[in-house]
XYZ file of C-alpha atoms in Angstrom:
500
model
C -9.435 18.986 -20.369
C -9.260 15.135 -20.345
C -6.553 13.688 -22.508
C -8.294 12.349 -25.636
C -8.057 8.707 -26.494
C -10.091 6.493 -28.696
C -9.670 3.383 -26.684
C -9.584 1.476 -30.026
C -7.493 -1.241 -28.479
C -9.346 -1.825 -25.239
C -9.354 -0.652 -21.606
C -6.453 -0.653 -19.051
C -6.749 0.083 -15.357
C -3.818 0.677 -13.097
C -4.445 -0.052 -9.282
C -2.067 0.739 -6.618
C -2.279 -0.441 -3.128
C -0.903 1.858 -0.579
C -0.276 0.241 2.871
C 2.051 -0.035 5.847
C 1.228 -1.362 9.336
C 1.075 1.185 12.207
C 4.828 2.169 12.854
C 4.912 5.385 14.935
C 6.289 4.894 18.538
C 7.060 1.165 17.632
C 10.918 1.367 17.069
C 12.960 3.263 14.418
C 15.700 1.248 12.846
C 16.123 -1.139 11.051
C 12.450 -1.691 11.237
C 9.882 0.691 12.445
C 9.574 4.363 11.695
C 12.268 4.251 9.205
C 10.247 2.094 7.031
C 7.499 4.531 6.998
C 9.675 7.614 6.223
C 11.570 6.031 3.432
C 8.230 4.914 1.850
C 6.819 8.441 2.424
C 9.750 10.132 0.830
C 10.385 7.787 -1.989
C 6.805 6.619 -2.984
C 4.108 8.662 -1.405
C 5.551 12.171 -2.324
C 6.393 11.483 -5.889
C 3.227 9.563 -6.733
C 1.125 12.303 -5.066
C 3.072 14.910 -7.067
C 2.381 12.906 -10.271
C -1.250 12.808 -9.669
C -1.458 16.423 -8.698
C 0.183 17.331 -12.122
C -2.209 15.147 -14.001
C -5.154 17.007 -12.140
C -3.747 20.254 -13.092
C -3.810 19.066 -16.644
C -7.514 18.130 -16.407
C -6.948 14.431 -16.536
C -9.664 12.320 -15.041
C -9.905 8.621 -13.955
C -6.031 8.401 -14.067
C -5.708 5.249 -11.940
C -7.405 3.664 -8.974
C -5.683 4.193 -5.627
C -6.089 2.080 -2.538
C -5.170 3.651 0.752
C -5.547 1.683 4.003
C -7.066 3.485 6.839
C -3.985 2.555 8.979
C -1.744 4.142 6.401
C -3.950 7.288 6.076
C -3.716 7.684 9.838
C 0.073 7.656 9.865
C 0.194 10.277 6.972
C -2.038 12.532 8.942
C -0.574 11.954 12.388
C 0.967 15.260 14.017
C 3.830 13.145 15.475
C 4.620 11.419 12.209
C 4.431 14.733 10.263
C 6.967 16.294 12.527
C 9.204 13.325 12.392
C 9.096 13.005 8.791
C 10.124 16.615 8.369
C 13.125 15.962 10.488
C 13.756 12.715 8.592
C 13.879 14.765 5.302
C 16.172 17.310 6.730
C 18.568 14.712 7.696
C 18.396 13.088 4.171
C 19.550 16.605 2.888
C 22.354 16.767 5.547
C 23.393 13.163 4.314
C 23.605 14.365 0.645
C 25.657 17.368 1.670
C 28.058 15.120 3.505
C 28.303 12.884 0.617
C 29.233 15.859 -1.510
C 32.101 16.590 0.828
C 33.454 13.082 0.930
C 33.079 12.243 -2.748
C 34.291 15.568 -4.247
C 37.169 14.054 -5.926
C 35.141 11.256 -7.650
C 33.190 12.779 -10.740
C 30.576 10.032 -10.756
C 29.882 9.897 -7.078
C 29.934 13.728 -6.836
C 27.352 13.911 -9.527
C 25.351 11.349 -7.574
C 25.811 13.360 -4.378
C 24.389 16.461 -6.254
C 21.420 14.401 -7.636
C 20.699 13.274 -4.128
C 20.910 16.728 -2.681
C 18.439 18.050 -5.318
C 15.927 15.154 -4.539
C 16.265 15.673 -0.773
C 15.860 19.457 -0.949
C 12.930 19.160 -3.334
C 11.183 16.624 -1.163
C 11.613 18.795 1.926
C 10.218 21.904 0.151
C 7.325 19.825 -1.181
C 6.664 18.495 2.334
C 6.874 21.723 4.069
C 4.268 23.294 1.744
C 1.963 20.830 0.111
C 1.965 18.319 3.002
C 1.967 20.690 5.766
C -1.531 19.647 6.944
C -1.148 16.045 6.198
C -2.387 13.586 3.522
C -6.098 13.756 3.770
C -6.435 17.307 2.199
C -4.417 16.204 -0.841
C -6.230 13.042 -1.246
C -9.584 14.585 -0.936
C -8.766 17.162 -3.792
C -7.749 14.041 -6.181
C -10.915 12.226 -5.169
C -13.407 15.200 -5.484
C -11.829 16.082 -8.796
C -12.173 12.608 -10.134
C -8.448 12.490 -10.907
C -8.530 8.960 -9.225
C -10.900 6.446 -7.704
C -10.208 5.637 -4.084
C -10.367 2.114 -2.710
C -10.841 1.823 1.079
C -10.586 -1.357 3.319
C -10.877 -2.796 6.905
C -9.377 -0.560 9.566
C -6.042 -2.220 10.384
C -5.533 -4.309 7.285
C -6.467 -7.933 8.825
C -6.602 -11.084 6.735
C -10.331 -11.182 6.476
C -10.955 -14.769 5.941
C -9.466 -15.740 9.245
C -11.881 -13.407 11.128
C -14.976 -14.094 12.966
C -17.929 -12.627 11.037
C -18.667 -10.061 13.593
C -15.180 -8.794 13.733
C -14.722 -8.946 9.947
C -17.864 -6.847 9.616
C -16.878 -4.342 12.316
C -13.241 -3.865 11.034
C -14.613 -3.089 7.551
C -17.491 -0.815 8.642
C -15.030 1.131 10.828
C -12.411 1.334 8.050
C -14.991 2.782 5.624
C -16.126 5.315 8.260
C -12.529 6.217 9.088
C -11.967 7.178 5.457
C -15.366 9.007 5.178
C -14.288 11.134 8.152
C -11.057 12.033 6.588
C -12.267 12.662 3.051
C -15.919 13.369 3.185
C -16.498 10.414 0.776
C -17.159 6.781 1.624
C -15.396 4.404 -0.766
C -17.609 2.314 -2.878
C -14.693 -0.029 -3.692
C -12.062 -1.735 -1.529
C -8.708 -3.480 -1.687
C -9.401 -6.488 0.368
C -6.325 -6.960 2.454
C -3.947 -9.399 0.693
C -6.687 -9.904 -1.686
C -8.012 -12.432 0.793
C -11.283 -13.963 -0.015
C -13.693 -16.727 1.401
C -16.819 -17.839 -0.206
C -19.637 -15.642 1.013
C -17.706 -12.467 1.896
C -19.507 -10.776 -0.926
C -22.806 -10.590 1.158
C -20.779 -8.757 3.961
C -19.535 -6.343 1.273
C -22.874 -5.682 -0.040
C -24.142 -4.979 3.411
C -21.259 -2.404 3.865
C -22.175 -0.617 0.630
C -19.123 -2.056 -1.090
C -19.674 -2.353 -4.855
C -16.381 -3.615 -6.275
C -13.053 -5.292 -4.926
C -10.040 -6.935 -6.363
C -8.852 -10.549 -6.555
C -5.788 -12.098 -8.023
C -5.991 -13.494 -11.525
C -5.911 -17.230 -10.561
C -9.249 -16.660 -8.422
C -10.937 -16.017 -11.912
C -8.933 -19.171 -13.464
C -6.879 -16.569 -15.430
C -9.975 -14.990 -17.151
C -9.519 -11.381 -16.270
C -10.730 -9.782 -19.580
C -13.848 -8.524 -17.776
C -15.064 -8.042 -14.294
C -17.628 -10.261 -12.796
C -20.436 -10.387 -10.188
C -19.784 -12.477 -7.473
C -22.229 -15.278 -6.564
C -25.827 -14.070 -6.208
C -24.695 -10.586 -5.349
C -24.279 -7.463 -7.375
C -20.793 -7.075 -6.088
C -18.321 -6.973 -8.653
C -14.738 -8.402 -8.511
C -11.862 -7.418 -10.878
C -8.937 -9.787 -11.400
C -5.310 -8.852 -11.814
C -4.065 -9.784 -15.274
C -0.917 -11.685 -14.230
C 0.418 -11.862 -17.867
C 0.675 -8.160 -17.695
C 1.229 -7.263 -14.136
C 4.176 -9.693 -13.855
C 5.917 -8.015 -16.725
C 6.823 -5.330 -14.128
C 7.085 -7.251 -10.965
C 6.805 -10.898 -10.147
C 8.262 -13.057 -7.497
C 11.107 -14.056 -9.719
C 11.720 -11.078 -12.203
C 10.503 -7.813 -13.533
C 12.018 -4.312 -14.577
C 13.284 -3.267 -11.389
C 16.059 -5.916 -11.521
C 17.709 -4.396 -14.637
C 21.489 -3.713 -14.297
C 21.024 0.065 -14.789
C 18.635 0.693 -12.007
C 19.411 1.719 -8.448
C 20.072 -1.112 -6.147
C 17.670 -1.191 -3.239
C 19.919 -3.165 -0.951
C 23.353 -1.784 -1.272
C 24.319 1.343 0.710
C 27.228 3.558 0.898
C 27.405 3.276 4.913
C 29.411 6.416 5.308
C 26.742 8.572 4.226
C 23.586 6.520 4.274
C 22.866 6.730 0.552
C 22.249 3.998 -2.063
C 25.177 4.643 -4.431
C 25.185 1.660 -6.601
C 23.189 0.101 -9.534
C 21.965 -3.289 -9.731
C 24.998 -4.272 -12.085
C 24.054 -7.893 -11.944
C 22.255 -10.437 -9.843
C 25.412 -12.357 -8.760
C 27.526 -9.310 -8.201
C 28.398 -8.812 -4.451
C 27.612 -5.398 -2.966
C 31.184 -4.175 -2.889
C 31.587 -4.871 -6.568
C 28.616 -3.131 -7.877
C 28.986 -0.368 -10.330
C 28.120 3.369 -9.284
C 24.472 4.354 -9.935
C 24.307 6.741 -13.011
C 20.778 8.370 -13.172
C 21.040 9.348 -16.833
C 21.680 5.692 -17.894
C 18.717 4.654 -15.576
C 16.495 7.316 -17.243
C 17.230 5.841 -20.678
C 16.301 2.305 -19.531
C 13.047 3.666 -18.121
C 12.151 4.880 -21.619
C 12.808 1.391 -22.916
C 10.688 -0.272 -20.165
C 7.774 2.213 -20.912
C 7.612 1.034 -24.491
C 7.904 -2.620 -23.528
C 5.031 -2.235 -21.112
C 2.766 -0.392 -23.663
C 3.568 -2.934 -26.383
C 2.582 -5.780 -23.750
C -0.693 -4.024 -22.771
C -1.677 -3.561 -26.449
C -0.560 -7.096 -27.523
C -2.704 -8.498 -24.557
C -5.763 -6.390 -25.483
C -5.521 -7.408 -29.173
C -5.066 -11.039 -28.070
C -8.318 -10.947 -25.894
C -10.259 -9.136 -28.508
C -9.448 -11.727 -30.985
C -10.430 -14.410 -28.656
C -13.590 -13.109 -27.367
C -14.834 -10.842 -30.272
C -15.078 -7.604 -28.200
C -12.968 -5.184 -26.594
C -11.231 -6.480 -23.495
C -10.081 -5.031 -20.028
C -6.525 -5.368 -18.547
C -5.969 -4.613 -14.853
C -2.526 -4.448 -13.596
C -2.156 -3.935 -9.761
C 0.890 -3.329 -7.481
C 1.939 -2.181 -4.218
C 2.414 1.689 -4.272
C 5.645 1.205 -2.468
C 7.130 -0.481 -5.475
C 7.304 2.787 -7.169
C 10.220 4.814 -5.612
C 10.780 2.979 -2.439
C 11.702 -0.414 -3.720
C 12.231 0.622 -7.421
C 13.836 4.048 -7.374
C 12.908 4.838 -10.947
C 9.266 3.531 -10.569
C 7.775 6.974 -10.477
C 9.272 7.883 -13.625
C 8.042 4.789 -15.316
C 4.612 5.234 -13.963
C 4.277 8.692 -15.535
C 5.729 7.362 -18.879
C 3.189 4.599 -19.079
C 0.202 6.644 -18.051
C 0.985 9.128 -20.865
C 2.022 6.713 -23.536
C -1.184 4.307 -23.094
C -3.592 6.786 -24.456
C -1.410 7.747 -27.387
C -1.308 3.981 -28.208
C -5.101 3.779 -28.512
C -5.673 2.436 -25.062
C -8.566 3.761 -22.821
C -7.038 4.375 -19.440
C -9.545 4.511 -16.644
C -10.403 3.406 -12.994
C -12.284 0.294 -11.880
C -15.475 2.368 -11.525
C -14.795 3.668 -15.063
C -14.337 0.216 -16.514
C -17.630 -0.895 -14.901
C -19.496 2.015 -16.348
C -18.061 1.264 -19.676
C -19.592 -2.232 -19.644
C -16.483 -4.463 -18.874
C -18.715 -6.523 -16.488
C -19.663 -10.053 -17.296
C -21.734 -12.339 -15.295
C -21.688 -14.101 -12.272
C -18.801 -16.176 -10.824
C -18.262 -18.282 -7.839
C -14.942 -17.476 -6.460
C -12.693 -20.023 -4.453
C -10.883 -19.256 -1.282
C -7.896 -17.313 -2.396
C -5.442 -14.458 -1.940
C -2.480 -12.873 -3.992
C 0.071 -14.571 -1.757
C 2.340 -17.496 -2.352
C 0.262 -20.282 -3.864
C -2.746 -17.996 -4.202
C -4.219 -19.529 -1.316
C -4.183 -18.660 2.482
C -0.769 -20.387 3.236
C 1.272 -17.094 4.026
C -1.360 -16.204 6.781
C -2.520 -19.558 8.059
C 0.366 -21.813 7.235
C 2.573 -24.003 9.570
C 5.129 -21.254 10.290
C 2.400 -19.035 11.852
C 0.144 -21.664 13.190
C 0.836 -20.207 16.867
C -0.220 -16.814 15.644
C -3.417 -18.040 14.124
C -4.298 -19.835 17.316
C -3.559 -16.710 19.247
C -5.637 -14.414 16.937
C -8.545 -16.659 17.134
C -8.402 -16.786 21.087
C -8.062 -13.024 20.860
C -11.182 -12.520 18.888
C -13.228 -14.662 21.311
C -11.892 -12.601 24.369
C -12.695 -9.461 22.254
C -16.237 -10.516 21.558
C -16.874 -11.432 25.126
C -16.153 -8.020 26.409
C -19.057 -6.265 27.872
C -19.129 -3.120 25.910
C -21.612 -0.476 27.103
C -24.207 0.547 24.437
C -25.282 3.916 25.771
C -22.033 5.644 26.265
C -18.280 5.437 25.214
C -15.674 4.140 27.545
C -12.020 5.221 26.907
C -10.721 1.737 28.214
C -13.079 -0.246 26.067
C -12.304 1.975 23.150
C -8.424 1.441 23.483
C -8.702 -2.397 24.210
C -10.591 -2.780 20.766
C -7.941 -0.766 19.153
C -5.149 -2.881 20.455
C -7.050 -5.956 19.328
C -7.474 -4.692 15.846
C -3.772 -3.719 15.556
C -2.751 -7.242 16.893
C -4.814 -8.628 13.885
C -3.095 -6.948 11.204
C -2.087 -9.258 8.299
C 1.464 -7.879 8.285
C 2.699 -9.682 11.168
C 1.923 -13.179 9.732
C 3.268 -12.197 6.268
C 6.548 -10.975 7.839
C 6.987 -14.132 9.741
C 6.196 -16.532 7.006
C 8.405 -14.454 4.641
C 11.149 -14.264 7.287
C 11.313 -10.406 7.001
C 11.912 -8.990 10.197
C 10.100 -11.812 11.755
C 11.097 -11.027 15.385
C 9.708 -7.586 14.986
C 6.538 -8.839 13.651
C 6.009 -11.446 16.444
C 6.848 -8.800 19.067
C 4.358 -6.385 17.716
C 1.499 -8.955 17.540
C 2.365 -10.081 21.020
C 2.477 -6.610 22.361
C -0.940 -5.505 21.039
C -2.445 -8.755 22.394
C -0.914 -8.309 25.824
C -2.023 -4.687 25.872
C -5.625 -5.751 25.129
C -5.615 -8.305 27.875
C -4.317 -5.870 30.390
C -6.915 -3.317 29.388
C -9.841 -5.871 29.142
C -8.906 -7.446 32.605
C -8.964 -4.127 34.189
C -12.043 -3.010 32.468
C -13.992 -6.288 33.633
C -12.897 -5.697 37.417
C -13.484 -1.964 37.270
C -9.867 -1.294 38.325
C -9.515 2.531 38.392
C -5.819 2.377 37.560
C -6.613 0.989 34.101
C -7.835 4.403 32.872
C -4.327 5.785 32.997
C -2.834 2.856 31.155
C -5.499 3.109 28.450
C -4.700 6.949 28.085
C -0.941 6.093 27.777
C -1.583 3.597 24.983
C -4.099 5.843 23.275
C -1.487 8.692 22.814
C 0.621 6.265 20.625
C -2.297 4.800 18.627
C -4.496 5.733 15.697
C -8.192 5.917 15.198
C -9.470 8.164 17.913
C -12.987 8.022 16.413
C -13.350 4.246 16.752
C -16.487 3.316 18.309
C -16.682 -0.375 19.502
C -20.327 -0.179 20.475
C -21.344 -1.442 17.127
C -19.015 -4.594 17.744
């Protein structure tokens, strides 16, 4: 049965955005498949486990979960599933090695045992629950109304910088890919990077999208209700930054507490994060050992702080507006477990404590059904990136990439794609173009996070497109073998470019 709550204080929606660019077959360490497997082990496994337990309890409308098509493709991919199983086995071996090396140090020995239990549990969970991939698990959560699912464009491109035809194609193909995996076509999307340009709501309406998320400043901070956009019936929800930033902001948040596991510090001899944050100015070699029990106590403190923050915010908005309000807090799923080790524990604590505090916890769909929709707003060009504008994806540091992507789209649209039949070369050329247009590459360059890898990936996919398109245009028979080789390492076998 559904957990009872009166909703006397107002309504709260938690939105999680799950996304990684396509990583299989594109390097392993330090950037590449390792990124996928860490996020899978430390975020996706525990978050799905939490949601399955809520489902078993009869809880409905627990949260809104965005899963990008490109991430879903990786979590269903046979190669990635096999490699992930190997990675989990290696994690368990590393924990065993740590227990041997640290046997004379009680604190570290306890940590090795803690790590072993986590690795062994993940390996067992993966070998049973996840053996057929992610989509069967996700489908059960969607069909049982445990969550609301948000979809999105196929490869997570920054939509405002796309040609209208490419934008429409990427979105329709993304929604179709999700429908193929789950049997359900999402009615809501997480627009990549919350990127918006005036008029995009018309394309959303044409694609059957009923709701999407923007950052709070796009609504000038007035996020107490969703709003219809322009002349459309499409609804936008705004992140409440006063609440969201309590957890994680560009400058502070719970994960930086001294007791939590430090993300950046490794015990190199065993490949385990063995330290706690300790202090912002403490060098890695001087950080104190991680103590799970101490961290767990701190989680409880931060659960209470967040619940108090939500309740205070809802009361403040109700006093201002004279009606019950809505608070939407939204984060990357990878924050919970991958970046912030204790994040899944905090997540469960909050989702259990908020109803007990009189807060109605629901999904974006549930909030709309409950009447938290005001009416129309004209949104500005915006994103959730630095400055809340487009500078991360079209700024000076990535001007050459923007120019290259614009030219790539022109060449893509100039292809003479047959209408009456599928052509494997044309199919793969379009896949490569869409992979090149992923928003991740510009983000990584602007933020100087594995910028060389990002530039290499963007160039690689663009070069592959050009080679395939050139061979396709001239009828070169050799290009068929090249397309097949690229296809084996690429997602989206169902992609049909004829609608482009």
